[in-house]
Amino acid sequence: MRLYALAVYAFLYLPICIIALFSFSEGRSAASMQGFTFDWYLRALKNPFVMEALWTSVRVAFLSAFMATVVGTMAALALTGMHGRVRKMFDLLVQIAVMIPGIVIGIATLIALVTVFDLVNPWFEPATGWKLSLGTGSLIGAHGMFTMSLVVLLVRGRMETLDHALIEASSDLGATPFGTFRQVTLPQILPAVLAGFLLAFTFSFDDFIIAFFVAGAETTLPIYVFSSIRRGVTPEINAIGTMVMVASLTILIFAQVLLRRTQAQPRR
Amino acid sequence: MAMTPSRARGLLLTPAGLWYAALLLLPLAVVLIFSFGERSPIGGYAPGFTFAQYANLPARFAAFRNTLTLAPIGTLAALLIAYPLAYFLAVKVTPKWKTLLLVLVIVPFWTSILIRSYAWIFLLGGKGIPALLAHLGLEDIRLLNTPFAVLVGIVYGYLPLMVFPIYVALEKLDKRLLEASADLGTPPWRSFLQITLPLSMPGVLTGCMLVFILLMGEFLIPAILGGGKVFFVGNALVDLFLQSRNWAFGSAVAVALVVVMLVVVALYSRAVKRFGATRDDTGLM
């Protein structure tokens, strides 16, 4: 049994280790190991295309995660303890958002936005000098729509385990609703909110399929990696991949620590 | 002036509601409407009301066939590999190691599936496993760009998603039942078949449904490891929307995909009612 578990763990980690290992190879071939060097990392970090894609990814991930966290937390606060039609409708929306395959979200957003932009631009462009098109905005919108749903699930889970007597006590003692929120509710849900932000950030940063459709002329890091693989894997790609994995892992471990700290972890 | 609670709720929900309306409901409605339309001569969409796109679905039969054979096989393979591991983690491991080992299962899942998948290009490519097999006298075995490669990628990518729900189900299992069963002289394998397995069914079902649903929309794994020869519905969608720009037909394919998925979810909920599980038992966060 132990041996079996060991084999499964090897299966899970072998590919990851191979990428990390090959990224230090001196040779030009991406699929073998010769010597040891950090050159590919330096080269990746000096490559303007990589840096631009990285910057786009970070910007999109940060802004979409920030907006998703604020809007998602607001919605989760409102939904807690709520009953009736509106609650049912929102639960359904969250479920749809989480269940529909990313690829369908991607194509649906693509054709809907292109159609709307084509309708709006003839009068919007002369009036404002701006032409609406796919790009950072649509990436943030599409990623945020999905990650907001994750934040709602996470924060609502936390809200449901809260001690509501504290909230009632606070308002009985004359605190304003906002005062109660700031002094009683927020400190208790903060770890879940932060964890939601970190998960949202990583999702957006790692997402390929939605971005592939709605990025327009922009290139995110996963799109860059994908098109590079199409042309043939280089050790530089291995170096980028290793850095991306290390970055996502660091963020996620941080998110896990935050979630654990809240105890009564909101599981999904 | 204090707001009434219901007004405050309304204000709190408005941004989320607008976001869903603009970027979830509107896009899905557009897909549905376009699926009844026609392809415009320059690509894109021309208004219309026709069932021609749906009638044309058999043109992409191969994509649906590949998806609907490899997705269940992949799900089953993941289940067979995941169950013993979940059992090991839930029953055999001491609490001291449990958290670490669980985290180690979930870590790969939360890192980019794109990067994890392309690693298999090395392992399955000419210098990888086929070279090892050649040493054993099995020459000329091609693995990359075959259904097998896609299957390996699938199992590899979604294994964590299968382990967790099963683990959660097994963890909840009352160990006293097994002790009682052993005290009554039941051999361990019968206890497993009659107690452990049935009680872990909710986790098994949840894991299978999660993996199967994600597989239905899969694009990356077949694109990277199937080399254009083993394609899924997802690959057909990318082709229809980004290359041939046939939006009307592409929308019909997307609607068909969602319908198949909904059927699976409906079957799942019926099965779950029988076993009494809840959807929140995935334990992924």
Coordinates of C-alpha atoms in Angstrom, one line a residue:
Chain A
M1 CA 0.0 0.0 0.0
R2 CA 2.8 2.4 0.9
L3 CA 4.7 1.4 -2.2
Y4 CA 1.6 2.1 -4.3
A5 CA 1.2 5.6 -2.7
L6 CA 4.8 6.3 -3.4
A7 CA 4.3 5.3 -7.1
V8 CA 1.3 7.6 -7.4
Y9 CA 3.3 10.5 -5.9
A10 CA 6.1 9.8 -8.3
F11 CA 3.6 9.9 -11.1
L12 CA 2.3 13.2 -9.9
Y13 CA 5.7 14.9 -9.4
L14 CA 8.0 13.3 -12.0
P15 CA 6.8 15.6 -14.9
I16 CA 7.1 18.7 -12.7
C17 CA 10.6 17.7 -11.6
I18 CA 11.7 17.0 -15.1
I19 CA 10.7 20.5 -16.3
A20 CA 12.6 22.0 -13.4
L21 CA 15.6 19.8 -14.0
F22 CA 15.8 20.5 -17.8
S23 CA 15.5 24.2 -17.2
F24 CA 19.1 24.1 -15.8
S25 CA 20.5 22.2 -18.8
E26 CA 23.3 23.8 -20.8
G27 CA 22.4 22.2 -24.1
R28 CA 20.0 23.7 -26.6
S29 CA 17.7 20.7 -26.5
A30 CA 14.8 21.1 -24.2
A31 CA 14.4 17.4 -23.6
S32 CA 17.7 16.4 -22.1
M33 CA 20.2 17.3 -19.4
Q34 CA 23.7 18.5 -20.1
G35 CA 25.7 20.5 -17.6
F36 CA 24.2 23.1 -15.3
T37 CA 23.4 26.7 -15.9
F38 CA 21.1 29.5 -14.9
D39 CA 21.4 31.1 -18.4
W40 CA 17.9 30.1 -19.5
Y41 CA 16.4 32.0 -16.6
L42 CA 18.4 35.1 -17.4
R43 CA 17.5 34.8 -21.0
A44 CA 13.8 34.5 -20.2
L45 CA 13.9 37.5 -17.9
K46 CA 15.6 39.5 -20.6
N47 CA 13.2 38.4 -23.4
P48 CA 10.9 41.5 -24.0
F49 CA 8.1 39.3 -25.2
V50 CA 8.2 37.2 -22.1
M51 CA 8.3 40.2 -19.8
E52 CA 5.4 41.9 -21.7
A53 CA 3.3 38.8 -21.4
L54 CA 4.2 38.5 -17.7
W55 CA 3.3 42.1 -17.1
T56 CA -0.1 41.6 -18.9
S57 CA -0.8 38.4 -16.8
V58 CA 0.1 40.1 -13.5
R59 CA -2.0 43.2 -14.3
V60 CA -5.0 41.1 -15.4
A61 CA -4.7 38.7 -12.4
F62 CA -4.3 41.5 -9.9
L63 CA -7.2 43.7 -11.1
S64 CA -9.6 40.8 -11.8
A65 CA -8.8 39.2 -8.4
F66 CA -9.2 42.5 -6.6
M67 CA -12.6 43.3 -8.2
A68 CA -13.8 39.7 -7.9
T69 CA -12.9 39.8 -4.2
V70 CA -14.7 43.1 -3.4
V71 CA -17.8 42.3 -5.4
G72 CA -17.9 38.6 -4.4
T73 CA -17.5 39.5 -0.7
M74 CA -20.3 42.0 -0.9
A75 CA -22.6 39.4 -2.6
A76 CA -21.6 36.8 0.0
L77 CA -22.5 39.2 2.9
A78 CA -25.9 39.9 1.3
L79 CA -26.6 36.3 0.6
T80 CA -25.9 35.0 4.1
G81 CA -29.2 34.4 5.9
M82 CA -31.2 35.4 2.9
H83 CA -34.1 33.4 1.6
G84 CA -36.5 33.5 -1.3
R85 CA -36.3 34.0 -5.0
V86 CA -33.3 36.3 -5.2
R87 CA -31.2 34.0 -3.1
K88 CA -32.2 31.0 -5.3
M89 CA -31.4 33.0 -8.5
F90 CA -28.0 33.9 -7.2
D91 CA -27.2 30.4 -6.1
L92 CA -28.1 29.2 -9.6
L93 CA -25.9 31.9 -11.2
V94 CA -22.9 30.9 -9.0
Q95 CA -23.5 27.3 -9.9
I96 CA -23.7 28.0 -13.6
A97 CA -20.6 30.1 -13.5
V98 CA -18.6 27.3 -11.8
M99 CA -20.1 24.4 -13.8
I100 CA -20.0 25.7 -17.4
P101 CA -16.7 24.6 -19.0
G102 CA -14.1 27.4 -19.3
I103 CA -14.0 26.9 -23.1
V104 CA -17.8 27.7 -23.4
I105 CA -17.3 30.8 -21.2
G106 CA -14.4 31.7 -23.5
I107 CA -16.3 31.4 -26.8
A108 CA -19.5 32.9 -25.4
T109 CA -17.7 36.0 -24.1
L110 CA -15.8 36.3 -27.4
I111 CA -18.8 36.3 -29.7
A112 CA -21.0 38.4 -27.3
L113 CA -18.4 41.1 -26.8
V114 CA -17.4 41.3 -30.5
T115 CA -21.1 41.6 -31.4
V116 CA -21.7 44.3 -28.9
F117 CA -18.6 46.2 -29.8
D118 CA -19.5 46.1 -33.5
L119 CA -22.9 47.5 -32.6
V120 CA -21.6 50.2 -30.3
N121 CA -18.4 51.3 -32.0
P122 CA -20.0 53.2 -34.9
W123 CA -21.3 55.9 -32.6
F124 CA -19.1 55.3 -29.6
E125 CA -15.8 55.9 -31.5
P126 CA -16.6 59.2 -33.1
A127 CA -18.1 60.4 -29.8
T128 CA -15.2 59.5 -27.5
G129 CA -12.3 58.8 -29.8
W130 CA -12.1 55.3 -28.2
K131 CA -12.6 52.1 -30.1
L132 CA -13.9 49.2 -27.9
S133 CA -12.0 46.0 -28.5
L134 CA -11.0 42.8 -26.8
G135 CA -8.0 43.0 -24.6
T136 CA -7.1 43.6 -21.0
G137 CA -10.6 44.7 -20.1
S138 CA -12.3 41.6 -21.5
L139 CA -9.7 39.4 -19.8
I140 CA -10.4 41.1 -16.4
G141 CA -14.1 40.9 -17.0
A142 CA -14.2 37.2 -17.9
H143 CA -11.7 36.0 -15.3
G144 CA -13.3 38.1 -12.6
M145 CA -16.8 36.7 -13.4
F146 CA -15.6 33.2 -12.7
T147 CA -13.4 34.0 -9.7
M148 CA -16.0 36.1 -8.1
S149 CA -18.1 32.9 -7.9
L150 CA -15.2 31.2 -6.1
V151 CA -15.0 34.1 -3.6
V152 CA -18.8 34.0 -3.0
L153 CA -18.6 30.3 -2.2
L154 CA -15.6 30.7 0.1
V155 CA -16.7 33.8 2.0
R156 CA -20.3 32.5 2.3
G157 CA -19.0 29.3 3.7
R158 CA -17.1 31.3 6.3
M159 CA -20.1 33.5 7.1
E160 CA -22.3 30.5 7.8
T161 CA -19.9 29.4 10.5
L162 CA -19.8 32.8 12.1
D163 CA -21.2 33.5 15.6
H164 CA -24.2 35.6 14.7
A165 CA -24.8 36.4 18.3
L166 CA -21.7 38.7 18.1
I167 CA -23.3 40.6 15.2
E168 CA -26.6 41.0 17.0
A169 CA -24.8 42.1 20.2
S170 CA -22.9 44.7 18.3
S171 CA -26.1 46.2 16.8
D172 CA -27.9 46.0 20.1
L173 CA -25.1 48.0 21.6
G174 CA -25.8 50.7 19.1
A175 CA -23.1 50.1 16.4
T176 CA -24.0 51.2 12.9
P177 CA -24.3 48.4 10.3
F178 CA -21.0 49.6 8.8
G179 CA -19.4 49.8 12.3
T180 CA -20.5 46.2 13.0
F181 CA -19.1 45.1 9.7
R182 CA -15.8 46.7 10.2
Q183 CA -15.3 45.7 13.8
V184 CA -17.0 42.4 14.1
T185 CA -17.7 40.7 10.8
L186 CA -14.7 41.7 8.7
P187 CA -11.9 40.6 11.1
Q188 CA -13.6 37.2 11.3
I189 CA -14.0 36.7 7.5
L190 CA -10.8 38.4 6.5
P191 CA -8.7 35.2 6.2
A192 CA -11.4 33.7 3.8
V193 CA -11.5 37.0 1.9
L194 CA -7.7 37.0 1.5
A195 CA -7.6 33.3 0.5
G196 CA -10.3 34.1 -2.0
F197 CA -8.2 36.9 -3.5
L198 CA -5.1 34.6 -3.7
L199 CA -7.1 31.8 -5.4
A200 CA -8.6 34.3 -7.8
F201 CA -5.2 35.7 -8.6
T202 CA -3.7 32.2 -9.3
F203 CA -6.7 31.1 -11.4
S204 CA -6.4 34.2 -13.6
F205 CA -2.6 34.0 -13.8
D206 CA -2.7 30.3 -14.8
D207 CA -5.8 30.4 -17.0
F208 CA -5.2 29.6 -20.6
I209 CA -8.5 28.6 -22.2
I210 CA -10.6 31.7 -21.4
A211 CA -7.7 34.0 -22.2
F212 CA -7.1 32.3 -25.5
F213 CA -10.5 33.5 -26.7
V214 CA -10.9 36.9 -25.1
A215 CA -7.4 38.3 -25.1
G216 CA -7.7 39.9 -28.5
A217 CA -4.3 41.3 -29.4
E218 CA -2.9 40.9 -25.9
T219 CA -0.7 38.0 -25.0
T220 CA -0.7 36.5 -21.5
L221 CA 2.0 34.3 -20.2
P222 CA 0.1 31.0 -20.6
I223 CA -0.8 32.1 -24.2
Y224 CA 2.9 32.8 -24.8
V225 CA 3.9 29.4 -23.4
F226 CA 1.3 27.6 -25.5
S227 CA 2.3 29.2 -28.8
S228 CA 6.0 28.6 -28.0
I229 CA 5.3 24.9 -27.3
R230 CA 3.6 24.8 -30.7
R231 CA 6.9 25.9 -32.3
G232 CA 8.9 23.5 -30.2
V233 CA 9.9 23.4 -26.6
T234 CA 13.1 25.3 -25.6
P235 CA 14.9 25.2 -22.3
E236 CA 13.8 28.8 -21.9
I237 CA 10.2 27.6 -21.8
N238 CA 11.2 25.2 -19.1
A239 CA 12.7 28.0 -17.1
I240 CA 9.5 30.1 -17.5
G241 CA 7.4 27.1 -16.6
T242 CA 9.4 26.5 -13.5
M243 CA 9.2 30.1 -12.4
V244 CA 5.4 30.2 -13.0
M245 CA 5.0 27.0 -10.9
V246 CA 7.1 28.3 -8.1
A247 CA 5.2 31.5 -8.0
S248 CA 1.7 29.9 -8.1
L249 CA 2.8 27.4 -5.4
T250 CA 4.0 30.2 -3.1
I251 CA 0.8 32.1 -3.4
L252 CA -1.4 28.9 -2.9
I253 CA 0.5 27.7 0.1
F254 CA -0.1 31.2 1.6
A255 CA -3.8 30.9 0.8
Q256 CA -3.9 27.4 2.4
V257 CA -2.3 28.8 5.6
L258 CA -4.9 31.6 5.7
L259 CA -7.7 29.1 5.3
R260 CA -6.4 26.7 7.9
R261 CA -6.0 29.6 10.4
T262 CA -9.7 30.3 10.3
Q263 CA -10.3 26.8 11.5
A264 CA -13.8 25.4 10.6
Q265 CA -12.4 25.8 7.1
P266 CA -15.0 26.5 4.5
R267 CA -14.6 23.5 2.4
R268 CA -15.8 23.2 -1.1
Chain B
M1 CA -30.5 57.7 7.9
A2 CA -30.3 53.9 8.2
M3 CA -31.1 51.8 5.2
T4 CA -33.6 49.0 5.5
P5 CA -31.8 45.6 5.5
S6 CA -33.4 44.6 2.2
R7 CA -32.2 47.7 0.5
A8 CA -28.7 47.2 1.8
R9 CA -28.8 43.7 0.5
G10 CA -30.0 44.9 -2.9
L11 CA -27.1 47.4 -3.1
L12 CA -24.6 44.7 -2.0
L13 CA -25.8 42.3 -4.7
T14 CA -26.1 44.8 -7.6
P15 CA -22.5 44.7 -8.8
A16 CA -22.3 40.9 -8.8
G17 CA -25.7 40.8 -10.5
L18 CA -24.6 43.2 -13.2
W19 CA -21.4 41.3 -13.7
Y20 CA -23.2 38.0 -14.1
A21 CA -25.8 39.6 -16.5
A22 CA -23.1 41.2 -18.7
L23 CA -20.5 38.4 -18.8
L24 CA -22.4 35.2 -18.1
L25 CA -26.1 35.4 -19.0
L26 CA -25.7 37.7 -22.1
P27 CA -22.8 35.6 -23.6
L28 CA -24.7 32.3 -23.0
A29 CA -27.8 33.9 -24.6
V30 CA -25.8 35.0 -27.6
V31 CA -24.5 31.5 -28.1
L32 CA -28.0 30.1 -27.9
I33 CA -29.3 32.7 -30.4
F34 CA -26.3 32.3 -32.8
S35 CA -26.7 28.5 -32.8
F36 CA -30.0 29.1 -34.8
G37 CA -28.4 31.5 -37.2
E38 CA -26.2 31.2 -40.3
R39 CA -22.6 31.7 -41.2
S40 CA -22.1 35.0 -42.9
P41 CA -20.0 34.8 -46.1
I42 CA -17.1 36.6 -44.5
G43 CA -17.2 34.4 -41.4
G44 CA -18.8 35.3 -38.2
Y45 CA -22.6 35.3 -37.9
A46 CA -25.6 36.2 -40.0
P47 CA -29.0 36.4 -38.4
G48 CA -31.5 33.7 -39.2
F49 CA -33.7 31.1 -37.8
T50 CA -32.7 27.6 -38.9
F51 CA -31.9 24.2 -37.4
A52 CA -29.3 23.7 -40.1
Q53 CA -26.4 24.1 -37.7
Y54 CA -27.8 21.4 -35.4
A55 CA -28.5 19.1 -38.4
N56 CA -24.9 19.6 -39.3
L57 CA -23.6 18.3 -36.0
P58 CA -22.7 14.9 -37.4
A59 CA -19.9 16.7 -39.3
R60 CA -18.1 16.9 -36.0
F61 CA -19.0 13.4 -35.0
A62 CA -15.4 12.4 -34.6
A63 CA -14.8 15.1 -31.9
F64 CA -17.9 14.0 -30.0
R65 CA -16.9 10.3 -30.4
N66 CA -13.4 11.0 -29.1
T67 CA -14.7 13.0 -26.2
L68 CA -17.4 10.6 -25.2
T69 CA -15.1 7.6 -25.3
L70 CA -11.9 9.0 -23.9
A71 CA -13.6 11.1 -21.2
P72 CA -15.3 8.1 -19.5
I73 CA -12.2 5.9 -20.0
G74 CA -10.1 8.6 -18.5
T75 CA -12.5 9.1 -15.6
L76 CA -12.5 5.4 -14.9
A77 CA -8.7 5.1 -15.0
A78 CA -8.4 8.1 -12.7
L79 CA -10.9 6.5 -10.3
L80 CA -9.0 3.1 -10.3
I81 CA -5.7 4.9 -9.5
A82 CA -7.2 7.4 -7.1
Y83 CA -9.3 5.0 -4.9
P84 CA -6.4 3.1 -3.3
L85 CA -4.5 6.3 -2.7
A86 CA -7.5 7.9 -1.1
Y87 CA -8.1 4.8 1.0
F88 CA -4.4 4.8 2.1
L89 CA -4.6 8.5 3.1
A90 CA -7.9 8.1 4.9
V91 CA -7.3 4.9 6.7
K92 CA -3.7 3.9 6.9
V93 CA -1.8 7.2 7.4
T94 CA -1.0 8.6 10.8
P95 CA -2.5 12.1 11.5
K96 CA 1.1 13.5 11.7
W97 CA 1.7 12.7 8.0
K98 CA -1.9 13.1 6.7
T99 CA -1.9 16.9 6.2
L100 CA 1.4 16.9 4.3
L101 CA 0.4 14.0 2.1
L102 CA -2.9 15.6 1.3
V103 CA -1.3 18.9 0.4
L104 CA 1.1 17.0 -1.8
V105 CA -1.8 15.6 -3.8
I106 CA -3.5 18.9 -4.3
V107 CA -0.4 21.0 -5.1
P108 CA -0.1 19.8 -8.7
F109 CA -3.8 20.5 -9.3
W110 CA -3.4 24.1 -8.4
T111 CA -0.5 24.7 -10.8
S112 CA -0.9 25.4 -14.4
I113 CA -2.2 22.4 -16.3
L114 CA -0.6 23.8 -19.4
I115 CA 2.9 23.4 -18.0
R116 CA 2.2 20.1 -16.3
S117 CA 0.8 18.6 -19.6
Y118 CA 3.7 19.6 -21.8
A119 CA 6.1 17.8 -19.5
W120 CA 4.6 14.7 -20.9
I121 CA 5.9 15.6 -24.3
F122 CA 9.4 14.8 -22.9
L123 CA 8.3 11.7 -21.1
L124 CA 6.3 10.2 -24.0
G125 CA 8.4 11.5 -26.8
G126 CA 11.1 9.6 -28.7
K127 CA 13.8 10.1 -26.0
G128 CA 11.5 9.3 -23.1
I129 CA 9.6 6.1 -22.3
P130 CA 9.8 4.7 -25.9
A131 CA 13.6 4.8 -25.6
L132 CA 13.4 2.9 -22.3
L133 CA 11.0 0.4 -24.0
A134 CA 13.5 0.0 -26.8
H135 CA 16.1 -1.1 -24.3
L136 CA 13.7 -3.9 -23.3
G137 CA 13.4 -5.0 -26.9
L138 CA 10.2 -3.2 -27.7
E139 CA 11.3 -1.2 -30.7
D140 CA 9.2 1.4 -32.6
I141 CA 6.6 2.2 -30.0
R142 CA 5.0 5.5 -30.6
L143 CA 3.3 7.0 -27.6
L144 CA 3.2 10.8 -28.3
N145 CA 0.2 11.9 -30.4
T146 CA -1.8 8.8 -29.7
P147 CA -5.0 8.3 -27.7
F148 CA -2.9 6.7 -25.0
A149 CA -0.9 9.9 -24.6
V150 CA -4.1 11.9 -24.2
L151 CA -5.3 9.4 -21.7
V152 CA -2.1 9.7 -19.6
G153 CA -2.4 13.4 -19.7
I154 CA -6.0 13.3 -18.6
V155 CA -5.4 10.9 -15.7
Y156 CA -2.3 12.9 -14.7
G157 CA -4.1 16.2 -14.9
Y158 CA -7.3 15.3 -13.0
L159 CA -6.1 12.6 -10.5
P160 CA -6.1 15.1 -7.5
L161 CA -9.7 16.0 -8.3
M162 CA -10.7 12.4 -7.9
V163 CA -8.6 11.6 -4.8
F164 CA -10.1 14.4 -2.7
P165 CA -13.8 13.6 -2.7
I166 CA -13.1 9.9 -2.2
Y167 CA -10.8 10.8 0.7
V168 CA -13.4 13.0 2.3
A169 CA -16.0 10.2 2.1
L170 CA -13.7 7.6 3.5
E171 CA -12.5 9.9 6.3
K172 CA -16.1 10.3 7.5
L173 CA -16.6 6.5 7.6
D174 CA -17.2 5.3 11.1
K175 CA -14.3 2.9 11.8
R176 CA -16.4 1.1 14.5
L177 CA -18.4 -0.4 11.7
L178 CA -15.3 -2.1 10.4
E179 CA -14.3 -3.2 13.9
A180 CA -17.8 -4.7 14.5
S181 CA -17.6 -6.4 11.2
A182 CA -14.2 -7.9 12.0
D183 CA -15.4 -9.0 15.5
L184 CA -18.2 -10.8 13.8
G185 CA -15.6 -12.8 11.8
T186 CA -16.1 -11.1 8.4
P187 CA -13.0 -11.4 6.3
P188 CA -11.4 -7.9 5.5
W189 CA -12.2 -8.1 1.8
R190 CA -15.9 -8.7 2.5
S191 CA -16.0 -5.8 5.0
F192 CA -14.5 -3.7 2.3
L193 CA -17.0 -4.7 -0.3
Q194 CA -20.0 -4.5 2.0
I195 CA -19.2 -1.5 4.2
T196 CA -16.3 0.6 2.9
L197 CA -17.1 0.7 -0.7
P198 CA -20.9 1.4 -0.5
L199 CA -20.2 4.2 2.1
S200 CA -17.6 5.8 -0.1
M201 CA -19.9 5.9 -3.1
P202 CA -20.9 9.5 -2.7
G203 CA -17.2 10.5 -2.9
V204 CA -16.7 8.3 -5.9
L205 CA -19.7 9.8 -7.7
T206 CA -18.6 13.4 -6.9
G207 CA -15.1 12.7 -8.1
C208 CA -16.3 11.0 -11.3
M209 CA -18.7 13.8 -12.1
L210 CA -16.1 16.6 -11.5
V211 CA -13.5 14.9 -13.6
F212 CA -16.0 14.0 -16.4
I213 CA -17.4 17.5 -16.6
L214 CA -14.0 19.1 -16.9
L215 CA -12.9 16.5 -19.4
M216 CA -15.9 17.3 -21.6
G217 CA -14.6 20.8 -22.2
E218 CA -11.0 19.8 -22.4
F219 CA -8.8 21.5 -25.1
L220 CA -5.3 21.7 -23.8
I221 CA -4.4 18.0 -23.2
P222 CA -5.5 16.8 -26.6
A223 CA -3.9 19.8 -28.3
I224 CA -0.6 19.2 -26.6
L225 CA -0.4 15.4 -26.4
G226 CA -2.7 14.4 -29.2
G227 CA -0.8 16.3 -31.9
G228 CA -4.0 17.2 -33.8
K229 CA -4.8 13.5 -34.3
V230 CA -6.8 13.0 -31.2
F231 CA -9.1 15.9 -30.9
F232 CA -12.0 16.6 -28.5
V233 CA -15.1 18.8 -28.8
G234 CA -13.0 21.6 -27.2
N235 CA -10.5 21.4 -30.1
A236 CA -13.3 21.5 -32.6
L237 CA -14.6 24.7 -30.9
V238 CA -11.2 26.4 -31.0
D239 CA -11.1 25.5 -34.7
L240 CA -14.6 26.8 -35.4
F241 CA -14.2 30.0 -33.6
L242 CA -10.6 31.0 -34.1
Q243 CA -9.7 29.5 -37.4
S244 CA -12.7 28.9 -39.7
R245 CA -14.8 31.6 -37.9
N246 CA -18.0 29.7 -38.3
W247 CA -19.8 31.1 -35.3
A248 CA -23.2 29.7 -36.0
F249 CA -22.1 26.2 -36.3
G250 CA -19.6 26.6 -33.4
S251 CA -22.4 27.9 -31.2
A252 CA -24.5 24.8 -32.0
V253 CA -21.5 22.6 -31.1
A254 CA -21.1 24.5 -27.8
V255 CA -24.9 24.2 -27.0
A256 CA -24.7 20.4 -27.7
L257 CA -21.7 20.1 -25.4
V258 CA -23.5 21.9 -22.6
V259 CA -26.6 19.7 -23.1
V260 CA -24.6 16.5 -22.9
M261 CA -23.0 17.9 -19.7
L262 CA -26.3 18.8 -18.2
V263 CA -27.6 15.2 -18.9
V264 CA -24.5 13.9 -17.0
V265 CA -25.1 16.3 -14.1
A266 CA -28.8 15.2 -13.9
L267 CA -27.8 11.6 -13.9
Y268 CA -25.3 12.4 -11.1
S269 CA -27.9 14.2 -8.9
R270 CA -30.2 11.2 -9.3
A271 CA -27.4 8.8 -8.3
V272 CA -26.5 11.1 -5.4
K273 CA -30.0 11.1 -4.1
R274 CA -29.7 7.3 -3.9
F275 CA -26.5 7.5 -1.9
G276 CA -27.3 10.7 0.0
A277 CA -24.2 12.8 -0.7
T278 CA -24.0 16.6 -0.9
R279 CA -22.3 18.4 -3.7
D280 CA -20.1 20.3 -1.3
D281 CA -18.1 17.2 -0.4
T282 CA -15.3 17.8 -2.8
G283 CA -12.9 19.1 -0.1
L284 CA -10.9 21.0 -2.7
M285 CA -10.4 24.2 -0.8

